[in-house]
Coordinates of C-alpha atoms and ligand atoms in Angstrom, one line a residue:
M262 CA 16.6 -51.9 58.2
Q263 CA 16.5 -55.4 56.7
H264 CA 13.5 -56.2 54.6
D265 CA 13.8 -60.0 55.0
H266 CA 13.3 -59.6 58.8
P267 CA 11.1 -56.6 59.5
S268 CA 10.9 -55.8 63.2
A269 CA 7.1 -55.7 63.0
E270 CA 6.9 -59.5 62.5
R271 CA 9.0 -60.3 65.6
A272 CA 7.1 -61.5 68.7
Q273 CA 7.4 -58.7 71.2
P274 CA 5.4 -57.8 74.3
V275 CA 4.1 -54.5 72.9
A276 CA 0.8 -53.5 74.2
K277 CA -1.9 -53.6 71.5
S278 CA -3.8 -50.5 70.8
G279 CA -7.6 -50.7 71.0
D280 CA -9.4 -50.9 67.7
A281 CA -11.2 -47.6 67.2
D282 CA -13.2 -46.2 64.3
V283 CA -13.0 -42.6 63.2
R284 CA -16.3 -40.9 62.3
I285 CA -16.2 -37.5 60.7
A286 CA -19.7 -36.0 60.3
G287 CA -20.6 -32.8 58.5
V288 CA -17.2 -31.2 59.0
A289 CA -16.6 -27.8 57.5
H290 CA -13.9 -25.3 58.2
T291 CA -13.3 -21.7 57.3
Y292 CA -10.2 -19.9 58.5
A293 CA -11.1 -16.5 57.2
V294 CA -14.5 -15.6 55.8
V295 CA -13.0 -13.6 53.0
D296 CA -11.1 -16.7 51.8
G297 CA -14.2 -18.9 51.9
P298 CA -14.4 -22.5 53.2
V299 CA -11.3 -24.7 53.1
L300 CA -13.4 -27.8 53.9
S301 CA -17.2 -28.4 53.5
G302 CA -19.5 -31.2 54.1
I303 CA -16.9 -33.8 55.0
D304 CA -18.5 -37.1 55.9
L305 CA -16.2 -40.0 56.4
T306 CA -16.3 -43.2 58.4
I307 CA -13.0 -45.1 58.8
A308 CA -13.0 -48.7 59.9
P309 CA -11.1 -49.7 63.0
G310 CA -7.6 -51.0 62.2
S311 CA -7.6 -49.7 58.6
V312 CA -5.2 -47.4 56.9
V313 CA -6.7 -44.5 54.9
A314 CA -4.7 -42.2 52.7
L315 CA -6.0 -38.6 52.2
I316 CA -4.8 -37.4 48.8
G317 CA -5.1 -34.0 47.3
R318 CA -3.1 -31.2 45.8
S319 CA -1.4 -28.5 47.8
G320 CA -4.0 -26.3 49.6
S321 CA -6.8 -28.8 49.2
G322 CA -7.3 -28.9 53.0
K323 CA -5.5 -32.2 53.9
S324 CA -3.6 -30.9 56.8
T325 CA -6.6 -28.9 58.0
L326 CA -8.7 -32.1 58.1
L327 CA -5.9 -34.0 59.9
H328 CA -5.5 -31.3 62.5
I329 CA -9.3 -31.3 63.0
I330 CA -9.2 -35.1 63.5
A331 CA -6.3 -34.7 66.0
G332 CA -8.3 -32.1 68.0
L333 CA -5.7 -29.4 67.2
I334 CA -8.2 -27.3 65.3
R335 CA -11.8 -27.0 66.1
P336 CA -13.9 -27.2 63.0
T337 CA -16.3 -24.4 62.1
D338 CA -19.0 -27.1 61.8
G339 CA -19.5 -30.8 62.4
A340 CA -17.8 -33.2 64.7
V341 CA -15.3 -36.1 64.9
R342 CA -15.7 -39.2 67.1
I343 CA -12.9 -41.7 67.7
G344 CA -13.9 -45.0 69.1
G345 CA -17.2 -43.4 70.1
Q346 CA -15.5 -40.5 72.0
A347 CA -16.0 -36.9 70.7
V348 CA -12.7 -35.3 69.8
Q349 CA -12.5 -32.0 71.7
G350 CA -8.7 -31.6 71.9
P351 CA -5.5 -33.6 71.6
S352 CA -5.3 -36.9 73.4
P353 CA -2.8 -39.7 73.8
R354 CA -5.5 -42.0 72.2
W355 CA -5.0 -40.1 68.9
V356 CA -1.6 -38.9 68.0
M357 CA -0.1 -37.0 65.1
M358 CA 3.3 -37.4 63.5
F359 CA 4.6 -34.4 61.6
Q360 CA 7.0 -34.0 58.6
A361 CA 9.8 -32.8 60.9
P362 CA 10.5 -35.2 63.8
S363 CA 10.9 -32.3 66.3
L364 CA 13.1 -34.2 68.8
F365 CA 14.9 -32.6 71.7
P366 CA 18.6 -32.6 70.7
W367 CA 19.9 -32.6 74.3
M368 CA 18.0 -35.8 75.2
S369 CA 18.9 -39.4 74.3
V370 CA 16.9 -41.6 71.9
A371 CA 15.2 -43.3 74.9
Q372 CA 14.4 -40.0 76.6
N373 CA 12.8 -38.6 73.5
A374 CA 10.8 -41.8 72.9
G375 CA 9.5 -41.6 76.5
L376 CA 8.2 -38.0 76.1
G377 CA 4.8 -39.0 74.9
L378 CA 4.4 -41.2 78.0
R379 CA 5.4 -38.3 80.3
Y380 CA 2.8 -36.0 78.7
A381 CA 0.2 -38.8 79.0
G382 CA 1.1 -39.1 82.7
Q383 CA 2.0 -42.8 82.3
K384 CA 5.0 -43.3 84.6
D385 CA 4.5 -46.9 85.6
G386 CA 6.4 -49.3 83.3
A387 CA 7.6 -46.4 81.2
A388 CA 11.2 -47.8 80.8
E389 CA 9.9 -51.2 79.6
R390 CA 7.4 -49.5 77.3
V391 CA 10.2 -47.3 75.8
A392 CA 12.4 -50.4 75.3
D393 CA 9.5 -52.2 73.5
V394 CA 8.7 -49.3 71.1
L395 CA 12.4 -48.7 70.3
D396 CA 12.6 -52.4 69.5
L397 CA 9.5 -52.1 67.3
V398 CA 11.1 -49.4 65.2
D399 CA 14.4 -51.2 65.2
L400 CA 16.3 -48.7 67.3
A401 CA 16.9 -50.8 70.4
S402 CA 20.7 -50.6 70.1
F403 CA 20.4 -46.8 69.8
A404 CA 18.6 -46.2 73.1
D405 CA 21.4 -44.3 74.9
R406 CA 22.6 -42.4 71.8
N407 CA 22.2 -38.7 71.4
V408 CA 19.5 -38.0 68.8
Q409 CA 21.8 -35.5 67.0
D410 CA 24.0 -38.4 66.0
L411 CA 21.2 -40.2 64.1
S412 CA 20.3 -40.0 60.5
G413 CA 17.1 -38.3 59.3
G414 CA 15.4 -41.6 58.9
Q415 CA 16.4 -42.8 62.3
Q416 CA 15.2 -39.6 63.9
Q417 CA 11.9 -40.2 62.2
R418 CA 11.8 -43.6 63.8
V419 CA 12.4 -42.1 67.2
A420 CA 9.4 -39.8 66.6
L421 CA 7.4 -42.8 65.6
A422 CA 8.4 -44.6 68.7
R423 CA 7.4 -41.6 70.8
S424 CA 4.0 -41.5 69.1
L425 CA 3.5 -45.2 69.7
A426 CA 4.6 -45.4 73.3
P427 CA 1.3 -44.4 74.9
S428 CA -0.5 -47.1 72.8
P429 CA -2.7 -44.8 70.8
D430 CA -5.8 -46.1 68.9
V431 CA -5.2 -43.8 66.0
L432 CA -2.1 -42.6 64.3
L433 CA -2.3 -39.5 62.1
L434 CA 0.6 -38.9 59.7
D435 CA 1.1 -35.6 57.8
E436 CA 3.5 -36.4 55.0
P437 CA 6.1 -37.7 57.5
F438 CA 8.4 -39.3 55.0
S439 CA 8.6 -36.6 52.4
A440 CA 12.0 -35.3 53.6
L441 CA 13.6 -38.8 53.4
D442 CA 15.6 -40.2 50.5
M443 CA 13.7 -42.7 48.3
F444 CA 15.1 -45.9 49.9
T445 CA 14.7 -44.8 53.5
R446 CA 11.2 -43.6 52.6
Q447 CA 10.2 -46.9 51.1
S448 CA 11.4 -48.9 54.1
M449 CA 9.6 -46.5 56.4
Q450 CA 6.4 -46.9 54.4
T451 CA 6.6 -50.7 54.5
D452 CA 7.5 -50.8 58.1
V453 CA 4.9 -48.3 59.4
R454 CA 2.1 -50.2 57.6
A455 CA 3.3 -53.5 59.1
I456 CA 3.6 -51.9 62.6
A457 CA 0.1 -50.4 62.3
K458 CA -1.4 -53.7 61.2
R459 CA 0.4 -55.5 64.0
L460 CA -0.8 -53.1 66.7
G461 CA -4.4 -52.8 65.2
L462 CA -3.9 -49.1 64.8
T463 CA -6.3 -47.0 62.7
M464 CA -4.1 -44.8 60.6
I465 CA -4.8 -41.8 58.5
L466 CA -2.0 -40.7 56.2
V467 CA -1.9 -37.4 54.3
T468 CA 0.0 -37.4 51.1
H469 CA 0.1 -36.0 47.6
D470 CA 2.0 -39.0 46.4
V471 CA -0.3 -41.6 45.0
S472 CA 2.3 -44.3 45.1
E473 CA 2.7 -43.8 48.8
A474 CA -1.1 -44.4 49.2
V475 CA -0.9 -47.6 47.1
L476 CA 2.1 -48.8 49.2
M477 CA 0.5 -48.1 52.6
A478 CA -3.3 -47.7 52.5
D479 CA -6.4 -49.9 52.4
R480 CA -8.4 -47.0 51.1
A481 CA -7.8 -43.7 49.3
V482 CA -9.9 -40.6 49.8
F483 CA -9.4 -37.7 47.5
L484 CA -9.9 -34.1 48.5
K485 CA -10.7 -31.6 45.8
S486 CA -9.1 -28.1 46.0
G487 CA -11.3 -25.1 45.9
A488 CA -14.5 -26.5 47.3
G489 CA -12.7 -28.7 49.9
V490 CA -14.9 -31.7 49.4
I491 CA -14.4 -35.4 49.1
A492 CA -14.3 -36.1 45.4
G493 CA -13.2 -39.7 45.3
D494 CA -13.1 -42.7 47.6
T495 CA -11.8 -46.1 46.6
D496 CA -10.6 -49.3 48.3
I497 CA -7.0 -50.4 47.6
N498 CA -7.3 -54.2 47.6
L499 CA -3.7 -55.3 47.5
D500 CA -2.1 -58.2 49.2
D501 CA 0.8 -57.0 51.4
R502 CA 3.2 -59.0 49.3
A503 CA 2.1 -57.0 46.2
R504 CA 2.8 -53.7 48.0
N505 CA 6.1 -52.9 46.2
A506 CA 6.9 -51.1 43.1
D507 CA 8.1 -54.2 41.3
D508 CA 4.8 -56.0 41.4
P509 CA 2.5 -55.8 38.3
T510 CA -0.7 -55.6 40.4
F511 CA 0.9 -52.7 42.3
D512 CA 1.4 -50.9 38.9
A513 CA -2.2 -51.6 37.9
E514 CA -3.5 -50.2 41.1
L515 CA -1.2 -47.2 40.9
A516 CA -2.5 -46.5 37.3
R517 CA -6.1 -46.8 38.5
L518 CA -5.6 -44.3 41.4
N519 CA -3.6 -41.9 39.2
E520 CA -6.5 -41.9 36.8
I521 CA -8.9 -41.0 39.5
Y522 CA -6.5 -38.3 40.8
T523 CA -5.9 -36.8 37.3
G524 CA -9.7 -36.8 36.6
L525 CA -10.3 -34.7 39.7
Q526 CA -8.0 -32.0 38.5
T527 CA -9.7 -31.6 35.2
A528 CA -13.3 -32.1 36.4
Ligands
ATP697 N1 -3.8 -21.1 59.9 C1 -4.3 -20.8 58.7 N2 -4.9 -19.6 58.6 C2 -5.5 -19.2 57.4 N3 -5.5 -20.0 56.3 C3 -4.9 -21.2 56.4 C4 -4.3 -21.7 57.6 N4 -3.8 -22.9 57.4 C5 -4.1 -23.2 56.2 N5 -4.8 -22.2 55.5 C6 -5.3 -22.2 54.2 O1 -6.2 -23.3 54.0 C7 -6.1 -24.0 52.8 C8 -5.8 -25.5 53.0 O2 -4.5 -25.6 53.7 P1 -3.9 -27.0 54.2 O3 -2.7 -26.7 54.9 O4 -5.0 -27.8 54.9 O5 -3.7 -27.7 52.8 P2 -2.9 -29.0 52.4 O6 -3.8 -29.8 51.5 O7 -2.4 -29.7 53.6 O8 -1.7 -28.5 51.5 P3 -0.1 -29.0 51.4 O9 -0.1 -30.2 50.5 O10 0.6 -27.8 50.7 O11 0.4 -29.3 52.8 C9 -5.0 -23.3 52.1 O12 -5.6 -22.4 51.2 C10 -4.2 -22.5 53.2 O13 -3.7 -21.3 52.7
MG698 MG1 -0.4 -30.0 54.4

């Protein structure tokens, strides 16, 4: 993908997602009583159209919280509302993208990208919508290709197109770039932020990589292992042009967040 001409800045007739806030109130979760709570007393309100990074060490409950927001796990306590609607299960309005793209190898790129629409029961205009989202992720020329012939980064873009096709309000990402090489990862990070901003998506991104948060997020929320509580919450006020590792303000922001993160481990 070319950085001087990101697809997200091109004028395309892609349906805009509705701006939706995410309200997490009093969420707690226990898998097994003997293990104790994985999350407790999570209160978090996420502004519509913003990108929030959930940062924490392995086992701190990041994926659990994301699954609860996605309606894939019912919390032991508390509730999540998205755009005013109570989350009681999965929905095409809030979609999750996983680390592994989980595509169907016997289907073409376009067929895979259209699966979300099929599940959402949106048949009308599906072909045009698939063409639009493939264009958005820069895979228009790959529409008829077999997904097996694509690189890992391209497959991840197909998964992104599939997630975006039903025009969700909220996109939930659970370390979706961690299997990619550094350069592919960086271009995905930049592009996905640009796409989210362009579509007005509210995005929640789980990561244990602080630099990924500084590249992509407007706000970082830190989860502390053990107790499973929010132990830090800070805005990332960086101009999009400064969101690259060569920028001095990026370095300063990275150092500031790293300090917060390190402080949590020792506190
Ligand atoms: N299905 C499950 N049943 C029982 N315990 C679970 C289950 N899923 C996760 N856990 C436990 O809950 C805790 C939090 O797990 P979770 O997957 O949310 O952490 P995470 O922050 O996403 O970690 P990682 O960075 O390694 O992905 C861990 O102690 C884990 O062992
Ligand atoms: Mg996880």
